């Protein structure tokens, strides 16, 4: 195995196209808070969620996003005033973000317990990614750095016959942001080149603006949950922009 390079990969939007499952889980969880919402999410709102997905950093926010879509908030309005809108919902529902995270995870757990196959089917990997990760795993160490709870990452990787040790998955459970995880990897692998692949432009920008992470090589996953504006801004920076058909071809 070549230990000179380490890959650190985001999960949702890079490895896994989880938007539909996230939307449905968000809708189900929202329904347990706001009783006026129908049991099943309308397809139109699941489709709309894809447009809102790039603004979402952590999965539990899907609960709030689906509530906003149910209230017929236009996508443009959600983008322009996202922080205030979700704060208003939290205040109205008298619920904390920690409680939302717990509810979101438990809603997923219930779905998995009732129909694991259906849940897995709603979390497809992007085309060609599974094969590439199996190949990469034979050649280089790699990590997942995600805001998803680790048990869900493990389920999806296992279902796709992708082997990755538990200690190589850094998820929501660790209470560390991605920059802290990357700083830790730099510290434990001082002589290695770390490539960090991410689909959220704000996350990459945070890394770019952190001098301690200047040695981390950045890859922007153009197929993920980002906007045309994100792509344009990223193109102005000294980072690698990558299409799905060249996933991890460096």
PDB file of C-alpha atoms in Angstrom:
ATOM      1  CA  UNK A   1       0.000   0.000   0.000  1.00  0.00           C
ATOM      2  CA  UNK A   2       1.210   3.518  -0.865  1.00  0.00           C
ATOM      3  CA  UNK A   3       1.224   5.498   2.380  1.00  0.00           C
ATOM      4  CA  UNK A   4       2.454   8.782   0.904  1.00  0.00           C
ATOM      5  CA  UNK A   5      -1.103   9.876   0.053  1.00  0.00           C
ATOM      6  CA  UNK A   6      -4.188   9.901   2.262  1.00  0.00           C
ATOM      7  CA  UNK A   7      -7.691  10.582   0.988  1.00  0.00           C
ATOM      8  CA  UNK A   8     -10.236  12.258   3.253  1.00  0.00           C
ATOM      9  CA  UNK A   9     -13.687  12.154   1.673  1.00  0.00           C
ATOM     10  CA  UNK A  10     -16.972  13.754   2.547  1.00  0.00           C
ATOM     11  CA  UNK A  11     -19.855  11.268   2.341  1.00  0.00           C
ATOM     12  CA  UNK A  12     -23.184  12.806   1.318  1.00  0.00           C
ATOM     13  CA  UNK A  13     -22.810  14.498  -2.056  1.00  0.00           C
ATOM     14  CA  UNK A  14     -19.410  12.906  -2.733  1.00  0.00           C
ATOM     15  CA  UNK A  15     -19.846   9.171  -2.162  1.00  0.00           C
ATOM     16  CA  UNK A  16     -23.580   8.830  -1.555  1.00  0.00           C
ATOM     17  CA  UNK A  17     -26.539  10.507  -3.267  1.00  0.00           C
ATOM     18  CA  UNK A  18     -28.634  10.658  -0.113  1.00  0.00           C
ATOM     19  CA  UNK A  19     -30.833  13.632  -1.008  1.00  0.00           C
ATOM     20  CA  UNK A  20     -34.086  11.671  -1.418  1.00  0.00           C
ATOM     21  CA  UNK A  21     -33.598   9.674   1.785  1.00  0.00           C
ATOM     22  CA  UNK A  22     -32.635  12.824   3.687  1.00  0.00           C
ATOM     23  CA  UNK A  23     -35.748  14.603   2.415  1.00  0.00           C
ATOM     24  CA  UNK A  24     -38.048  11.731   3.392  1.00  0.00           C
ATOM     25  CA  UNK A  25     -36.435  11.325   6.827  1.00  0.00           C
ATOM     26  CA  UNK A  26     -36.675  15.074   7.349  1.00  0.00           C
ATOM     27  CA  UNK A  27     -40.350  15.047   6.397  1.00  0.00           C
ATOM     28  CA  UNK A  28     -41.156  12.126   8.707  1.00  0.00           C
ATOM     29  CA  UNK A  29     -39.362  13.781  11.611  1.00  0.00           C
ATOM     30  CA  UNK A  30     -41.012  17.137  10.924  1.00  0.00           C
ATOM     31  CA  UNK A  31     -44.410  15.415  11.024  1.00  0.00           C
ATOM     32  CA  UNK A  32     -43.767  14.338  14.612  1.00  0.00           C
ATOM     33  CA  UNK A  33     -43.221  17.994  15.555  1.00  0.00           C
ATOM     34  CA  UNK A  34     -45.859  19.670  13.413  1.00  0.00           C
ATOM     35  CA  UNK A  35     -49.043  17.601  13.309  1.00  0.00           C
ATOM     36  CA  UNK A  36     -50.527  19.422  10.308  1.00  0.00           C
ATOM     37  CA  UNK A  37     -48.098  17.783   7.881  1.00  0.00           C
ATOM     38  CA  UNK A  38     -49.320  14.777   5.852  1.00  0.00           C
ATOM     39  CA  UNK A  39     -47.718  11.417   6.629  1.00  0.00           C
ATOM     40  CA  UNK A  40     -46.114  11.074   3.197  1.00  0.00           C
ATOM     41  CA  UNK A  41     -43.963  13.736   1.586  1.00  0.00           C
ATOM     42  CA  UNK A  42     -45.301  14.907  -1.794  1.00  0.00           C
ATOM     43  CA  UNK A  43     -42.902  14.101  -4.630  1.00  0.00           C
ATOM     44  CA  UNK A  44     -42.832  17.771  -5.614  1.00  0.00           C
ATOM     45  CA  UNK A  45     -41.376  18.686  -2.215  1.00  0.00           C
ATOM     46  CA  UNK A  46     -38.782  15.915  -2.392  1.00  0.00           C
ATOM     47  CA  UNK A  47     -37.762  17.352  -5.775  1.00  0.00           C
ATOM     48  CA  UNK A  48     -37.649  20.860  -4.294  1.00  0.00           C
ATOM     49  CA  UNK A  49     -35.459  19.603  -1.472  1.00  0.00           C
ATOM     50  CA  UNK A  50     -32.696  18.833  -3.981  1.00  0.00           C
ATOM     51  CA  UNK A  51     -32.622  22.551  -4.795  1.00  0.00           C
ATOM     52  CA  UNK A  52     -32.342  23.457  -1.103  1.00  0.00           C
ATOM     53  CA  UNK A  53     -29.856  20.691  -0.239  1.00  0.00           C
ATOM     54  CA  UNK A  54     -26.666  22.713  -0.956  1.00  0.00           C
ATOM     55  CA  UNK A  55     -27.427  25.107   1.909  1.00  0.00           C
ATOM     56  CA  UNK A  56     -27.758  22.270   4.428  1.00  0.00           C
ATOM     57  CA  UNK A  57     -24.624  21.452   6.395  1.00  0.00           C
ATOM     58  CA  UNK A  58     -25.916  18.723   8.746  1.00  0.00           C
ATOM     59  CA  UNK A  59     -28.702  16.224   8.044  1.00  0.00           C
ATOM     60  CA  UNK A  60     -31.021  17.240  10.878  1.00  0.00           C
ATOM     61  CA  UNK A  61     -31.552  20.595   9.105  1.00  0.00           C
ATOM     62  CA  UNK A  62     -33.654  18.639   6.595  1.00  0.00           C
ATOM     63  CA  UNK A  63     -36.409  18.620   9.223  1.00  0.00           C
ATOM     64  CA  UNK A  64     -36.513  22.413   9.106  1.00  0.00           C
ATOM     65  CA  UNK A  65     -36.048  22.600   5.334  1.00  0.00           C
ATOM     66  CA  UNK A  66     -38.990  20.264   4.707  1.00  0.00           C
ATOM     67  CA  UNK A  67     -41.126  22.304   7.106  1.00  0.00           C
ATOM     68  CA  UNK A  68     -40.255  25.487   5.196  1.00  0.00           C
ATOM     69  CA  UNK A  69     -41.115  23.814   1.886  1.00  0.00           C
ATOM     70  CA  UNK A  70     -44.419  22.587   3.340  1.00  0.00           C
ATOM     71  CA  UNK A  71     -45.155  26.198   4.359  1.00  0.00           C
ATOM     72  CA  UNK A  72     -44.589  27.036   0.666  1.00  0.00           C
ATOM     73  CA  UNK A  73     -41.489  29.111   1.230  1.00  0.00           C
ATOM     74  CA  UNK A  74     -39.853  29.660  -2.178  1.00  0.00           C
ATOM     75  CA  UNK A  75     -36.406  28.154  -2.612  1.00  0.00           C
ATOM     76  CA  UNK A  76     -34.956  31.621  -3.297  1.00  0.00           C
ATOM     77  CA  UNK A  77     -36.411  32.953  -0.027  1.00  0.00           C
ATOM     78  CA  UNK A  78     -34.948  30.034   1.935  1.00  0.00           C
ATOM     79  CA  UNK A  79     -31.497  30.777   0.515  1.00  0.00           C
ATOM     80  CA  UNK A  80     -31.712  34.499   1.155  1.00  0.00           C
ATOM     81  CA  UNK A  81     -32.730  34.253   4.820  1.00  0.00           C
ATOM     82  CA  UNK A  82     -31.963  30.687   5.870  1.00  0.00           C
ATOM     83  CA  UNK A  83     -30.531  31.406   9.315  1.00  0.00           C
ATOM     84  CA  UNK A  84     -33.454  33.541  10.471  1.00  0.00           C
ATOM     85  CA  UNK A  85     -36.041  31.158   9.049  1.00  0.00           C
ATOM     86  CA  UNK A  86     -34.705  28.069  10.789  1.00  0.00           C
ATOM     87  CA  UNK A  87     -34.216  30.011  14.035  1.00  0.00           C
ATOM     88  CA  UNK A  88     -37.868  31.054  13.905  1.00  0.00           C
ATOM     89  CA  UNK A  89     -38.958  27.432  13.444  1.00  0.00           C
ATOM     90  CA  UNK A  90     -36.814  26.270  16.376  1.00  0.00           C
ATOM     91  CA  UNK A  91     -38.282  29.001  18.575  1.00  0.00           C
ATOM     92  CA  UNK A  92     -41.843  28.237  17.497  1.00  0.00           C
ATOM     93  CA  UNK A  93     -41.437  24.492  18.134  1.00  0.00           C
ATOM     94  CA  UNK A  94     -39.507  25.067  21.394  1.00  0.00           C
ATOM     95  CA  UNK A  95     -36.937  22.501  20.317  1.00  0.00           C
ATOM     96  CA  UNK A  96     -33.124  22.524  20.364  1.00  0.00           C
ATOM     97  CA  UNK A  97     -30.711  21.475  17.640  1.00  0.00           C
ATOM     98  CA  UNK A  98     -29.528  18.599  19.859  1.00  0.00           C
ATOM     99  CA  UNK A  99     -33.119  17.363  20.115  1.00  0.00           C
ATOM    100  CA  UNK A 100     -33.475  17.645  16.322  1.00  0.00           C
ATOM    101  CA  UNK A 101     -30.282  15.628  15.786  1.00  0.00           C
ATOM    102  CA  UNK A 102     -31.598  12.931  18.110  1.00  0.00           C
ATOM    103  CA  UNK A 103     -35.008  12.905  16.412  1.00  0.00           C
ATOM    104  CA  UNK A 104     -33.431  12.744  12.945  1.00  0.00           C
ATOM    105  CA  UNK A 105     -31.223   9.785  13.926  1.00  0.00           C
ATOM    106  CA  UNK A 106     -34.088   7.952  15.619  1.00  0.00           C
ATOM    107  CA  UNK A 107     -36.334   8.475  12.582  1.00  0.00           C
ATOM    108  CA  UNK A 108     -33.651   6.866  10.416  1.00  0.00           C
ATOM    109  CA  UNK A 109     -33.196   4.040  12.911  1.00  0.00           C
ATOM    110  CA  UNK A 110     -36.931   3.278  12.758  1.00  0.00           C
ATOM    111  CA  UNK A 111     -36.891   3.218   8.947  1.00  0.00           C
ATOM    112  CA  UNK A 112     -33.856   0.898   8.967  1.00  0.00           C
ATOM    113  CA  UNK A 113     -35.459  -1.408  11.532  1.00  0.00           C
ATOM    114  CA  UNK A 114     -38.674  -1.600   9.506  1.00  0.00           C
ATOM    115  CA  UNK A 115     -37.167  -1.898   6.014  1.00  0.00           C
ATOM    116  CA  UNK A 116     -33.382  -1.860   5.688  1.00  0.00           C
ATOM    117  CA  UNK A 117     -33.507  -2.718   1.970  1.00  0.00           C
ATOM    118  CA  UNK A 118     -35.744   0.267   1.214  1.00  0.00           C
ATOM    119  CA  UNK A 119     -33.516   2.603   3.229  1.00  0.00           C
ATOM    120  CA  UNK A 120     -30.377   1.377   1.460  1.00  0.00           C
ATOM    121  CA  UNK A 121     -32.081   1.773  -1.924  1.00  0.00           C
ATOM    122  CA  UNK A 122     -32.799   5.399  -1.053  1.00  0.00           C
ATOM    123  CA  UNK A 123     -29.075   5.949  -0.436  1.00  0.00           C
ATOM    124  CA  UNK A 124     -27.445   4.969  -3.746  1.00  0.00           C
ATOM    125  CA  UNK A 125     -23.774   5.611  -4.313  1.00  0.00           C
ATOM    126  CA  UNK A 126     -22.909   7.832  -7.251  1.00  0.00           C
ATOM    127  CA  UNK A 127     -22.086   5.905 -10.428  1.00  0.00           C
ATOM    128  CA  UNK A 128     -18.695   4.229 -10.355  1.00  0.00           C
ATOM    129  CA  UNK A 129     -17.821   5.370  -6.837  1.00  0.00           C
ATOM    130  CA  UNK A 130     -18.082   1.958  -5.128  1.00  0.00           C
ATOM    131  CA  UNK A 131     -15.666   0.336  -7.608  1.00  0.00           C
ATOM    132  CA  UNK A 132     -13.247   3.238  -7.288  1.00  0.00           C
ATOM    133  CA  UNK A 133     -13.289   3.132  -3.470  1.00  0.00           C
ATOM    134  CA  UNK A 134     -12.566  -0.597  -3.494  1.00  0.00           C
ATOM    135  CA  UNK A 135      -9.586   0.078  -5.771  1.00  0.00           C
ATOM    136  CA  UNK A 136      -8.396   3.041  -3.692  1.00  0.00           C
ATOM    137  CA  UNK A 137      -8.640   0.932  -0.539  1.00  0.00           C
ATOM    138  CA  UNK A 138      -6.115  -1.506  -2.023  1.00  0.00           C
ATOM    139  CA  UNK A 139      -3.621   1.289  -2.699  1.00  0.00           C
ATOM    140  CA  UNK A 140      -4.063   4.165  -0.243  1.00  0.00           C
ATOM    141  CA  UNK A 141      -5.379   4.837   3.273  1.00  0.00           C
ATOM    142  CA  UNK A 142      -8.670   6.746   3.184  1.00  0.00           C
ATOM    143  CA  UNK A 143     -11.071   8.306   5.635  1.00  0.00           C
ATOM    144  CA  UNK A 144     -14.667   9.519   5.642  1.00  0.00           C
ATOM    145  CA  UNK A 145     -15.209  12.954   7.200  1.00  0.00           C
ATOM    146  CA  UNK A 146     -18.907  13.680   7.448  1.00  0.00           C
ATOM    147  CA  UNK A 147     -21.642  15.379   9.451  1.00  0.00           C
ATOM    148  CA  UNK A 148     -23.650  12.133   9.170  1.00  0.00           C
ATOM    149  CA  UNK A 149     -23.953   9.833  12.188  1.00  0.00           C
ATOM    150  CA  UNK A 150     -21.349   7.093  11.824  1.00  0.00           C
ATOM    151  CA  UNK A 151     -23.713   4.119  12.118  1.00  0.00           C
ATOM    152  CA  UNK A 152     -25.481   5.192   8.925  1.00  0.00           C
ATOM    153  CA  UNK A 153     -22.225   5.558   6.989  1.00  0.00           C
ATOM    154  CA  UNK A 154     -21.216   2.055   8.098  1.00  0.00           C
ATOM    155  CA  UNK A 155     -24.558   0.584   6.983  1.00  0.00           C
ATOM    156  CA  UNK A 156     -24.293   2.105   3.514  1.00  0.00           C
ATOM    157  CA  UNK A 157     -20.632   1.137   2.981  1.00  0.00           C
ATOM    158  CA  UNK A 158     -21.338  -2.413   4.149  1.00  0.00           C
ATOM    159  CA  UNK A 159     -24.324  -2.712   1.788  1.00  0.00           C
ATOM    160  CA  UNK A 160     -22.006  -1.764  -1.084  1.00  0.00           C
ATOM    161  CA  UNK A 161     -19.234  -4.199  -0.067  1.00  0.00           C
ATOM    162  CA  UNK A 162     -16.821  -1.390   0.784  1.00  0.00           C
ATOM    163  CA  UNK A 163     -14.477  -2.110   3.680  1.00  0.00           C
ATOM    164  CA  UNK A 164     -13.419   0.755   5.927  1.00  0.00           C
ATOM    165  CA  UNK A 165     -12.314   0.436   9.548  1.00  0.00           C
ATOM    166  CA  UNK A 166     -14.504   2.155  12.139  1.00  0.00           C
ATOM    167  CA  UNK A 167     -11.618   4.373  13.236  1.00  0.00           C
ATOM    168  CA  UNK A 168     -11.424   5.774   9.687  1.00  0.00           C
ATOM    169  CA  UNK A 169     -14.968   7.187   9.849  1.00  0.00           C
ATOM    170  CA  UNK A 170     -15.270  10.605  11.465  1.00  0.00           C
ATOM    171  CA  UNK A 171     -18.947  11.449  11.815  1.00  0.00           C
ATOM    172  CA  UNK A 172     -21.341  13.615  13.798  1.00  0.00           C
ATOM    173  CA  UNK A 173     -20.822  11.383  16.862  1.00  0.00           C
ATOM    174  CA  UNK A 174     -17.322  12.779  17.421  1.00  0.00           C
ATOM    175  CA  UNK A 175     -18.472  16.372  18.000  1.00  0.00           C
ATOM    176  CA  UNK A 176     -15.637  17.631  15.807  1.00  0.00           C
ATOM    177  CA  UNK A 177     -15.970  19.846  12.771  1.00  0.00           C
ATOM    178  CA  UNK A 178     -14.249  18.900   9.533  1.00  0.00           C
ATOM    179  CA  UNK A 179     -11.409  21.359  10.038  1.00  0.00           C
ATOM    180  CA  UNK A 180     -10.625  19.814  13.428  1.00  0.00           C
ATOM    181  CA  UNK A 181     -10.594  16.340  11.876  1.00  0.00           C
ATOM    182  CA  UNK A 182      -8.262  17.483   9.084  1.00  0.00           C
ATOM    183  CA  UNK A 183      -5.945  19.159  11.607  1.00  0.00           C
ATOM    184  CA  UNK A 184      -5.827  15.873  13.522  1.00  0.00           C
ATOM    185  CA  UNK A 185      -4.953  13.926  10.372  1.00  0.00           C
ATOM    186  CA  UNK A 186      -2.147  16.372   9.568  1.00  0.00           C
ATOM    187  CA  UNK A 187      -0.797  15.905  13.079  1.00  0.00           C
ATOM    188  CA  UNK A 188      -0.898  12.101  12.996  1.00  0.00           C
ATOM    189  CA  UNK A 189       0.384  11.854   9.395  1.00  0.00           C
ATOM    190  CA  UNK A 190       2.965  14.671   9.172  1.00  0.00           C
ATOM    191  CA  UNK A 191       4.849  13.298   6.176  1.00  0.00           C
ATOM    192  CA  UNK A 192       1.768  12.408   4.094  1.00  0.00           C
ATOM    193  CA  UNK A 193      -0.105  14.394   1.439  1.00  0.00           C
ATOM    194  CA  UNK A 194      -3.763  14.681   2.414  1.00  0.00           C
ATOM    195  CA  UNK A 195      -6.397  15.184  -0.275  1.00  0.00           C
ATOM    196  CA  UNK A 196      -9.753  16.384   1.058  1.00  0.00           C
ATOM    197  CA  UNK A 197     -12.753  15.977  -1.269  1.00  0.00           C
ATOM    198  CA  UNK A 198     -15.923  17.919  -0.457  1.00  0.00           C
ATOM    199  CA  UNK A 199     -19.037  19.034  -2.343  1.00  0.00           C
ATOM    200  CA  UNK A 200     -20.005  21.993  -0.121  1.00  0.00           C
ATOM    201  CA  UNK A 201     -18.238  25.173  -1.169  1.00  0.00           C
ATOM    202  CA  UNK A 202     -18.613  26.903   2.249  1.00  0.00           C
ATOM    203  CA  UNK A 203     -16.772  23.981   3.867  1.00  0.00           C
ATOM    204  CA  UNK A 204     -13.914  24.158   1.372  1.00  0.00           C
ATOM    205  CA  UNK A 205     -13.734  27.922   1.841  1.00  0.00           C
ATOM    206  CA  UNK A 206     -13.365  27.442   5.599  1.00  0.00           C
ATOM    207  CA  UNK A 207     -10.434  25.117   4.969  1.00  0.00           C
ATOM    208  CA  UNK A 208      -8.889  27.533   2.473  1.00  0.00           C
ATOM    209  CA  UNK A 209      -9.067  30.335   5.023  1.00  0.00           C
ATOM    210  CA  UNK A 210      -7.434  28.262   7.772  1.00  0.00           C
ATOM    211  CA  UNK A 211      -3.654  28.699   7.692  1.00  0.00           C
ATOM    212  CA  UNK A 212      -3.139  25.561   9.797  1.00  0.00           C
ATOM    213  CA  UNK A 213      -4.653  23.519   6.945  1.00  0.00           C
ATOM    214  CA  UNK A 214      -2.604  25.095   4.151  1.00  0.00           C
ATOM    215  CA  UNK A 215      -0.945  21.737   3.380  1.00  0.00           C
ATOM    216  CA  UNK A 216      -4.258  19.971   2.720  1.00  0.00           C
ATOM    217  CA  UNK A 217      -4.961  19.552  -1.004  1.00  0.00           C
ATOM    218  CA  UNK A 218      -8.584  20.361  -1.834  1.00  0.00           C
ATOM    219  CA  UNK A 219     -10.883  18.724  -4.394  1.00  0.00           C
ATOM    220  CA  UNK A 220     -14.310  20.160  -5.188  1.00  0.00           C
ATOM    221  CA  UNK A 221     -16.834  17.449  -6.135  1.00  0.00           C
ATOM    222  CA  UNK A 222     -18.849  19.175  -8.855  1.00  0.00           C
ATOM    223  CA  UNK A 223     -21.485  16.404  -8.976  1.00  0.00           C
ATOM    224  CA  UNK A 224     -22.512  16.969  -5.379  1.00  0.00           C
ATOM    225  CA  UNK A 225     -24.833  19.351  -3.574  1.00  0.00           C
ATOM    226  CA  UNK A 226     -23.601  22.704  -4.816  1.00  0.00           C
ATOM    227  CA  UNK A 227     -24.869  25.547  -6.952  1.00  0.00           C
ATOM    228  CA  UNK A 228     -23.709  27.189 -10.183  1.00  0.00           C
ATOM    229  CA  UNK A 229     -22.506  30.122  -8.082  1.00  0.00           C
ATOM    230  CA  UNK A 230     -20.509  27.754  -5.861  1.00  0.00           C
ATOM    231  CA  UNK A 231     -18.839  26.273  -8.933  1.00  0.00           C
ATOM    232  CA  UNK A 232     -17.969  29.719 -10.274  1.00  0.00           C
ATOM    233  CA  UNK A 233     -16.443  30.810  -6.960  1.00  0.00           C
ATOM    234  CA  UNK A 234     -14.466  27.588  -6.632  1.00  0.00           C
ATOM    235  CA  UNK A 235     -13.065  28.001 -10.143  1.00  0.00           C
ATOM    236  CA  UNK A 236     -11.358  31.208  -8.975  1.00  0.00           C
ATOM    237  CA  UNK A 237      -9.381  29.384  -6.284  1.00  0.00           C
ATOM    238  CA  UNK A 238      -6.308  27.172  -6.407  1.00  0.00           C
ATOM    239  CA  UNK A 239      -8.197  23.931  -5.836  1.00  0.00           C
ATOM    240  CA  UNK A 240      -8.930  20.917  -8.029  1.00  0.00           C
ATOM    241  CA  UNK A 241     -12.400  20.831  -9.595  1.00  0.00           C
ATOM    242  CA  UNK A 242     -13.475  17.316 -10.423  1.00  0.00           C
ATOM    243  CA  UNK A 243     -16.322  15.695 -12.356  1.00  0.00           C
ATOM    244  CA  UNK A 244     -17.742  12.328 -11.354  1.00  0.00           C
ATOM    245  CA  UNK A 245     -16.195  10.494 -14.297  1.00  0.00           C
ATOM    246  CA  UNK A 246     -12.743  11.472 -13.030  1.00  0.00           C
ATOM    247  CA  UNK A 247     -13.422  10.685  -9.354  1.00  0.00           C
ATOM    248  CA  UNK A 248     -10.074  10.640  -7.541  1.00  0.00           C
ATOM    249  CA  UNK A 249      -8.059  10.661 -10.765  1.00  0.00           C
ATOM    250  CA  UNK A 250      -5.197  12.992  -9.864  1.00  0.00           C
TER     251      UNK A 250
END
